[in-house]
């Protein structure tokens, strides 16, 4: 298995797992991360984002021919939720062991890694993306 394919499968699996946790055992932790200023009900936000994560993650793994589009959608999703991560840092919200300002700040630097991972896994970064990639890779 090529590294890029493995990366795509791992990120897809991570997203499905995170989505399931949004809907089940970690629902309260995710609710705590919804910023006060967000105009949608906390529970609805968590449920909706969980469903989106499951869908995008499963599609990233199961639909390799559409990996470029799904990679772009995943990257956009990570960008869209970044304000919530910033709010968690600014508001000092504890969740998932992020109980210090330093831990919450460190997390902010991981979000761009997820964006790049989605783009790379989707075949949108690197030499292959410039030369074109085959649907089966």
Short mmCIF file of N, CA and C in Angstrom, two decimals:
data_model
loop_
_atom_site.label_atom_id
_atom_site.label_comp_id
_atom_site.label_asym_id
_atom_site.label_seq_id
_atom_site.Cartn_x
_atom_site.Cartn_y
_atom_site.Cartn_z
N UNK A 1 0.86 -1.18 0.00
CA UNK A 1 0.00 0.00 0.00
C UNK A 1 0.90 1.24 0.00
N UNK A 2 0.60 2.16 -0.88
CA UNK A 2 1.38 3.40 -0.97
C UNK A 2 1.14 4.26 0.26
N UNK A 3 2.13 5.07 0.60
CA UNK A 3 2.04 5.93 1.78
C UNK A 3 0.83 6.85 1.71
N UNK A 4 0.58 7.40 0.54
CA UNK A 4 -0.55 8.33 0.40
C UNK A 4 -1.88 7.60 0.61
N UNK A 5 -1.98 6.40 0.09
CA UNK A 5 -3.20 5.61 0.30
C UNK A 5 -3.36 5.26 1.77
N UNK A 6 -2.27 4.85 2.41
CA UNK A 6 -2.32 4.55 3.83
C UNK A 6 -2.74 5.79 4.62
N UNK A 7 -2.19 6.94 4.27
CA UNK A 7 -2.55 8.19 4.94
C UNK A 7 -4.02 8.51 4.78
N UNK A 8 -4.55 8.28 3.58
CA UNK A 8 -5.97 8.53 3.32
C UNK A 8 -6.84 7.61 4.15
N UNK A 9 -6.48 6.33 4.20
CA UNK A 9 -7.26 5.35 4.96
C UNK A 9 -7.20 5.67 6.46
N UNK A 10 -6.02 6.03 6.96
CA UNK A 10 -5.89 6.36 8.38
C UNK A 10 -6.71 7.60 8.74
N UNK A 11 -6.63 8.63 7.92
CA UNK A 11 -7.41 9.84 8.21
C UNK A 11 -8.90 9.54 8.12
N UNK A 12 -9.30 8.76 7.12
CA UNK A 12 -10.71 8.38 7.01
C UNK A 12 -11.18 7.62 8.23
N UNK A 13 -10.38 6.68 8.70
CA UNK A 13 -10.73 5.92 9.90
C UNK A 13 -10.79 6.80 11.13
N UNK A 14 -9.85 7.72 11.24
CA UNK A 14 -9.85 8.68 12.35
C UNK A 14 -11.14 9.50 12.33
N UNK A 15 -11.56 9.94 11.16
CA UNK A 15 -12.77 10.76 11.05
C UNK A 15 -14.02 9.97 11.41
N UNK A 16 -14.11 8.73 10.95
CA UNK A 16 -15.27 7.90 11.30
C UNK A 16 -15.32 7.69 12.81
N UNK A 17 -14.17 7.39 13.40
CA UNK A 17 -14.12 7.19 14.85
C UNK A 17 -14.54 8.45 15.59
N UNK A 18 -13.99 9.60 15.19
CA UNK A 18 -14.36 10.86 15.83
C UNK A 18 -15.85 11.13 15.67
N UNK A 19 -16.39 10.84 14.50
CA UNK A 19 -17.81 11.06 14.27
C UNK A 19 -18.68 10.20 15.17
N UNK A 20 -18.31 8.93 15.30
CA UNK A 20 -19.06 8.03 16.19
C UNK A 20 -18.99 8.53 17.63
N UNK A 21 -17.82 9.00 18.05
CA UNK A 21 -17.68 9.53 19.41
C UNK A 21 -18.53 10.78 19.62
N UNK A 22 -18.71 11.59 18.56
CA UNK A 22 -19.60 12.75 18.64
C UNK A 22 -21.03 12.32 18.98
N UNK A 23 -21.41 11.17 18.46
CA UNK A 23 -22.79 10.71 18.62
C UNK A 23 -23.00 9.85 19.85
N UNK A 24 -21.92 9.43 20.50
CA UNK A 24 -22.06 8.46 21.60
C UNK A 24 -21.34 8.93 22.87
N UNK A 25 -20.29 8.25 23.23
CA UNK A 25 -19.68 8.39 24.56
C UNK A 25 -19.01 9.73 24.84
N UNK A 26 -18.59 10.46 23.84
CA UNK A 26 -17.89 11.72 24.06
C UNK A 26 -18.74 12.95 23.72
N UNK A 27 -20.03 12.73 23.61
CA UNK A 27 -20.92 13.80 23.18
C UNK A 27 -20.84 15.04 24.08
N UNK A 28 -20.79 14.85 25.38
CA UNK A 28 -20.72 15.99 26.30
C UNK A 28 -19.41 16.75 26.15
N UNK A 29 -18.31 16.04 25.96
CA UNK A 29 -17.01 16.70 25.75
C UNK A 29 -17.05 17.56 24.49
N UNK A 30 -17.65 17.04 23.43
CA UNK A 30 -17.75 17.81 22.20
C UNK A 30 -18.69 19.00 22.37
N UNK A 31 -19.76 18.83 23.13
CA UNK A 31 -20.69 19.95 23.39
C UNK A 31 -19.97 21.10 24.08
N UNK A 32 -19.06 20.77 24.99
CA UNK A 32 -18.32 21.80 25.72
C UNK A 32 -17.43 22.62 24.79
N UNK A 33 -17.10 22.08 23.64
CA UNK A 33 -16.22 22.77 22.71
C UNK A 33 -16.96 23.71 21.76
N UNK A 34 -18.27 23.65 21.72
CA UNK A 34 -19.02 24.55 20.84
C UNK A 34 -18.97 25.95 21.45
N UNK A 35 -18.46 26.92 20.71
CA UNK A 35 -18.33 28.27 21.26
C UNK A 35 -19.67 28.88 21.65
N UNK A 36 -19.65 29.71 22.68
CA UNK A 36 -20.87 30.37 23.15
C UNK A 36 -21.52 31.21 22.05
N UNK A 37 -20.72 31.79 21.18
CA UNK A 37 -21.23 32.69 20.15
C UNK A 37 -21.81 31.94 18.94
N UNK A 38 -21.62 30.62 18.86
CA UNK A 38 -22.11 29.88 17.69
C UNK A 38 -23.63 29.85 17.73
N UNK A 39 -24.30 30.23 16.62
CA UNK A 39 -25.74 30.44 16.64
C UNK A 39 -26.61 29.18 16.59
N UNK A 40 -26.02 28.01 16.55
CA UNK A 40 -26.78 26.76 16.47
C UNK A 40 -26.68 26.04 17.81
N UNK A 41 -27.76 25.38 18.21
CA UNK A 41 -27.81 24.61 19.45
C UNK A 41 -26.59 23.69 19.56
N UNK A 42 -26.00 23.63 20.75
CA UNK A 42 -24.78 22.83 20.96
C UNK A 42 -24.97 21.37 20.57
N UNK A 43 -26.07 20.77 21.02
CA UNK A 43 -26.28 19.35 20.73
C UNK A 43 -26.46 19.12 19.24
N UNK A 44 -27.23 19.98 18.59
CA UNK A 44 -27.43 19.85 17.14
C UNK A 44 -26.11 20.01 16.40
N UNK A 45 -25.27 20.94 16.86
CA UNK A 45 -23.96 21.15 16.25
C UNK A 45 -23.10 19.89 16.37
N UNK A 46 -23.08 19.30 17.55
CA UNK A 46 -22.27 18.10 17.78
C UNK A 46 -22.80 16.93 16.95
N UNK A 47 -24.10 16.74 16.94
CA UNK A 47 -24.69 15.65 16.16
C UNK A 47 -24.42 15.84 14.67
N UNK A 48 -24.63 17.06 14.19
CA UNK A 48 -24.41 17.34 12.77
C UNK A 48 -22.96 17.15 12.36
N UNK A 49 -22.04 17.65 13.19
CA UNK A 49 -20.63 17.49 12.84
C UNK A 49 -20.21 16.03 12.91
N UNK A 50 -20.80 15.28 13.83
CA UNK A 50 -20.50 13.85 13.89
C UNK A 50 -20.94 13.11 12.64
N UNK A 51 -22.12 13.42 12.16
CA UNK A 51 -22.62 12.80 10.93
C UNK A 51 -21.73 13.18 9.74
N UNK A 52 -21.34 14.45 9.67
CA UNK A 52 -20.46 14.90 8.59
C UNK A 52 -19.11 14.17 8.66
N UNK A 53 -18.56 14.03 9.86
CA UNK A 53 -17.28 13.35 10.01
C UNK A 53 -17.37 11.89 9.58
N UNK A 54 -18.44 11.22 9.96
CA UNK A 54 -18.62 9.82 9.55
C UNK A 54 -18.72 9.73 8.03
N UNK A 55 -19.53 10.59 7.44
CA UNK A 55 -19.71 10.57 5.99
C UNK A 55 -18.43 10.86 5.22
N UNK A 56 -17.72 11.91 5.62
CA UNK A 56 -16.48 12.26 4.93
C UNK A 56 -15.41 11.19 5.14
N UNK A 57 -15.30 10.70 6.37
CA UNK A 57 -14.29 9.68 6.65
C UNK A 57 -14.55 8.40 5.87
N UNK A 58 -15.79 7.95 5.87
CA UNK A 58 -16.13 6.72 5.14
C UNK A 58 -15.92 6.91 3.64
N UNK A 59 -16.31 8.06 3.12
CA UNK A 59 -16.13 8.32 1.70
C UNK A 59 -14.65 8.39 1.32
N UNK A 60 -13.83 8.97 2.19
CA UNK A 60 -12.40 9.08 1.90
C UNK A 60 -11.77 7.70 1.75
N UNK A 61 -12.26 6.74 2.52
CA UNK A 61 -11.74 5.37 2.45
C UNK A 61 -12.38 4.60 1.30
N UNK A 62 -13.69 4.68 1.18
CA UNK A 62 -14.44 3.80 0.27
C UNK A 62 -14.52 4.29 -1.17
N UNK A 63 -14.25 5.56 -1.40
CA UNK A 63 -14.41 6.11 -2.75
C UNK A 63 -13.10 6.71 -3.27
N UNK A 64 -12.10 5.87 -3.52
CA UNK A 64 -10.80 6.41 -3.92
C UNK A 64 -10.83 7.21 -5.22
N UNK A 65 -11.76 6.93 -6.09
CA UNK A 65 -11.85 7.71 -7.34
C UNK A 65 -12.27 9.16 -7.08
N UNK A 66 -12.85 9.40 -5.94
CA UNK A 66 -13.32 10.75 -5.59
C UNK A 66 -12.46 11.38 -4.49
N UNK A 67 -11.27 10.80 -4.27
CA UNK A 67 -10.44 11.24 -3.15
C UNK A 67 -10.05 12.71 -3.23
N UNK A 68 -9.88 13.24 -4.43
CA UNK A 68 -9.49 14.65 -4.55
C UNK A 68 -10.62 15.56 -4.03
N UNK A 69 -11.83 15.30 -4.46
CA UNK A 69 -12.97 16.09 -4.00
C UNK A 69 -13.17 15.92 -2.50
N UNK A 70 -13.11 14.69 -2.04
CA UNK A 70 -13.32 14.43 -0.61
C UNK A 70 -12.18 15.04 0.21
N UNK A 71 -10.96 14.98 -0.30
CA UNK A 71 -9.83 15.61 0.38
C UNK A 71 -10.05 17.11 0.52
N UNK A 72 -10.56 17.74 -0.54
CA UNK A 72 -10.86 19.18 -0.47
C UNK A 72 -11.96 19.46 0.55
N UNK A 73 -13.00 18.62 0.56
CA UNK A 73 -14.09 18.80 1.52
C UNK A 73 -13.61 18.61 2.96
N UNK A 74 -12.76 17.62 3.17
CA UNK A 74 -12.21 17.40 4.51
C UNK A 74 -11.36 18.60 4.95
N UNK A 75 -10.52 19.08 4.05
CA UNK A 75 -9.69 20.25 4.37
C UNK A 75 -10.58 21.44 4.72
N UNK A 76 -11.63 21.65 3.94
CA UNK A 76 -12.56 22.75 4.21
C UNK A 76 -13.26 22.56 5.56
N UNK A 77 -13.60 21.33 5.88
CA UNK A 77 -14.22 21.03 7.18
C UNK A 77 -13.28 21.40 8.31
N UNK A 78 -12.01 21.01 8.18
CA UNK A 78 -11.03 21.34 9.23
C UNK A 78 -10.86 22.85 9.38
N UNK A 79 -10.91 23.56 8.27
CA UNK A 79 -10.83 25.03 8.34
C UNK A 79 -12.09 25.58 9.00
N UNK A 80 -13.24 25.02 8.67
CA UNK A 80 -14.51 25.52 9.21
C UNK A 80 -14.62 25.34 10.72
N UNK A 81 -14.04 24.29 11.26
CA UNK A 81 -14.15 24.08 12.71
C UNK A 81 -13.03 24.75 13.49
N UNK A 82 -12.06 25.30 12.78
CA UNK A 82 -10.93 25.95 13.46
C UNK A 82 -11.34 27.10 14.38
N UNK A 83 -12.33 27.92 14.01
CA UNK A 83 -12.76 28.97 14.96
C UNK A 83 -13.22 28.40 16.30
N UNK A 84 -13.79 27.21 16.30
CA UNK A 84 -14.16 26.56 17.55
C UNK A 84 -12.94 26.22 18.39
N UNK A 85 -11.87 25.80 17.73
CA UNK A 85 -10.63 25.50 18.44
C UNK A 85 -10.03 26.78 19.02
N UNK A 86 -10.10 27.85 18.26
CA UNK A 86 -9.61 29.14 18.75
C UNK A 86 -10.43 29.58 19.96
N UNK A 87 -11.75 29.42 19.86
CA UNK A 87 -12.63 29.79 20.98
C UNK A 87 -12.30 28.97 22.22
N UNK A 88 -12.01 27.68 22.04
CA UNK A 88 -11.65 26.84 23.18
C UNK A 88 -10.41 27.40 23.87
N UNK A 89 -9.45 27.87 23.09
CA UNK A 89 -8.24 28.45 23.67
C UNK A 89 -8.55 29.78 24.36
N UNK A 90 -9.25 30.66 23.66
CA UNK A 90 -9.54 32.00 24.19
C UNK A 90 -10.42 31.94 25.43
N UNK A 91 -11.44 31.07 25.40
CA UNK A 91 -12.38 30.96 26.51
C UNK A 91 -11.87 30.06 27.64
N UNK A 92 -10.78 29.34 27.39
CA UNK A 92 -10.22 28.47 28.42
C UNK A 92 -11.08 27.26 28.72
N UNK A 93 -11.74 26.73 27.70
CA UNK A 93 -12.63 25.58 27.88
C UNK A 93 -11.82 24.29 27.99
N UNK A 94 -12.06 23.53 29.05
CA UNK A 94 -11.39 22.25 29.23
C UNK A 94 -12.19 21.15 28.53
N UNK A 95 -11.51 20.34 27.73
CA UNK A 95 -12.14 19.18 27.09
C UNK A 95 -11.03 18.28 26.57
N UNK A 96 -11.25 16.99 26.65
CA UNK A 96 -10.33 15.98 26.12
C UNK A 96 -8.92 16.12 26.67
N UNK A 97 -8.80 16.47 27.92
CA UNK A 97 -7.48 16.60 28.53
C UNK A 97 -6.77 17.90 28.21
N UNK A 98 -7.40 18.75 27.42
CA UNK A 98 -6.83 20.06 27.12
C UNK A 98 -7.25 21.01 28.23
N UNK A 99 -6.55 20.91 29.35
CA UNK A 99 -6.97 21.65 30.54
C UNK A 99 -6.00 22.75 30.95
N UNK A 100 -5.09 23.09 30.04
CA UNK A 100 -4.20 24.22 30.28
C UNK A 100 -4.16 25.09 29.03
N UNK A 101 -3.81 26.33 29.21
CA UNK A 101 -3.70 27.24 28.06
C UNK A 101 -2.66 26.71 27.07
N UNK A 102 -1.58 26.17 27.59
CA UNK A 102 -0.53 25.64 26.72
C UNK A 102 -1.03 24.46 25.88
N UNK A 103 -1.77 23.56 26.50
CA UNK A 103 -2.30 22.41 25.76
C UNK A 103 -3.28 22.86 24.68
N UNK A 104 -4.14 23.82 25.02
CA UNK A 104 -5.11 24.32 24.03
C UNK A 104 -4.40 25.07 22.90
N UNK A 105 -3.35 25.81 23.23
CA UNK A 105 -2.59 26.52 22.20
C UNK A 105 -1.87 25.53 21.29
N UNK A 106 -1.29 24.51 21.86
CA UNK A 106 -0.60 23.49 21.07
C UNK A 106 -1.56 22.84 20.08
N UNK A 107 -2.78 22.61 20.51
CA UNK A 107 -3.78 22.00 19.63
C UNK A 107 -4.02 22.85 18.39
N UNK A 108 -3.98 24.16 18.54
CA UNK A 108 -4.21 25.05 17.39
C UNK A 108 -3.21 24.77 16.27
N UNK A 109 -2.00 24.41 16.62
CA UNK A 109 -0.98 24.16 15.61
C UNK A 109 -1.17 22.81 14.92
N UNK A 110 -2.00 21.94 15.48
CA UNK A 110 -2.27 20.65 14.87
C UNK A 110 -3.31 20.76 13.75
N UNK A 111 -4.18 21.75 13.82
CA UNK A 111 -5.25 21.88 12.82
C UNK A 111 -4.70 22.04 11.39
N UNK A 112 -3.68 22.87 11.16
CA UNK A 112 -3.11 22.94 9.81
C UNK A 112 -2.54 21.60 9.34
N UNK A 113 -2.05 20.80 10.27
CA UNK A 113 -1.55 19.46 9.92
C UNK A 113 -2.69 18.62 9.36
N UNK A 114 -3.86 18.71 9.98
CA UNK A 114 -5.02 17.97 9.48
C UNK A 114 -5.43 18.45 8.10
N UNK A 115 -5.39 19.75 7.88
CA UNK A 115 -5.73 20.30 6.56
C UNK A 115 -4.76 19.75 5.51
N UNK A 116 -3.48 19.81 5.80
CA UNK A 116 -2.47 19.30 4.86
C UNK A 116 -2.60 17.80 4.66
N UNK A 117 -2.90 17.07 5.72
CA UNK A 117 -3.09 15.61 5.63
C UNK A 117 -4.25 15.29 4.69
N UNK A 118 -5.35 16.01 4.82
CA UNK A 118 -6.51 15.78 3.95
C UNK A 118 -6.16 16.08 2.49
N UNK A 119 -5.45 17.17 2.26
CA UNK A 119 -5.07 17.52 0.89
C UNK A 119 -4.08 16.51 0.32
N UNK A 120 -3.11 16.10 1.12
CA UNK A 120 -2.13 15.12 0.67
C UNK A 120 -2.80 13.76 0.42
N UNK A 121 -3.62 13.32 1.36
CA UNK A 121 -4.32 12.04 1.20
C UNK A 121 -5.25 12.04 0.00
N UNK A 122 -5.75 13.21 -0.34
CA UNK A 122 -6.61 13.34 -1.51
C UNK A 122 -5.85 13.49 -2.81
N UNK A 123 -4.53 13.48 -2.74
CA UNK A 123 -3.73 13.60 -3.95
C UNK A 123 -3.61 15.03 -4.46
N UNK A 124 -3.81 15.99 -3.58
CA UNK A 124 -3.79 17.39 -3.99
C UNK A 124 -2.48 18.10 -3.66
N UNK A 125 -1.58 17.42 -2.99
CA UNK A 125 -0.27 17.99 -2.65
C UNK A 125 0.83 17.06 -3.12
N UNK A 126 1.98 17.61 -3.35
CA UNK A 126 3.12 16.79 -3.72
C UNK A 126 3.28 16.67 -5.22
N UNK A 127 4.31 15.98 -5.60
CA UNK A 127 4.67 15.84 -7.01
C UNK A 127 3.54 15.22 -7.83
N UNK A 128 2.89 14.21 -7.30
CA UNK A 128 1.83 13.52 -8.07
C UNK A 128 0.67 14.44 -8.38
N UNK A 129 0.36 15.38 -7.47
CA UNK A 129 -0.78 16.26 -7.71
C UNK A 129 -0.50 17.18 -8.89
N UNK A 130 0.77 17.56 -9.10
CA UNK A 130 1.10 18.43 -10.22
C UNK A 130 1.13 17.66 -11.53
N UNK A 131 1.50 16.40 -11.46
CA UNK A 131 1.60 15.59 -12.67
C UNK A 131 0.29 14.88 -13.00
N UNK A 132 -0.64 14.91 -12.07
CA UNK A 132 -1.88 14.16 -12.23
C UNK A 132 -1.72 12.82 -11.55
N UNK A 133 -2.81 12.31 -11.02
CA UNK A 133 -2.73 11.03 -10.33
C UNK A 133 -3.77 10.09 -10.89
N UNK A 134 -3.54 8.82 -10.69
CA UNK A 134 -4.45 7.82 -11.21
C UNK A 134 -5.53 7.54 -10.19
N UNK A 135 -6.71 7.15 -10.63
CA UNK A 135 -7.82 6.89 -9.71
C UNK A 135 -7.53 5.78 -8.72
N UNK A 136 -6.66 4.85 -9.03
CA UNK A 136 -6.45 3.71 -8.13
C UNK A 136 -5.39 3.94 -7.08
N UNK A 137 -4.68 5.06 -7.12
CA UNK A 137 -3.61 5.27 -6.13
C UNK A 137 -4.11 5.87 -4.85
#
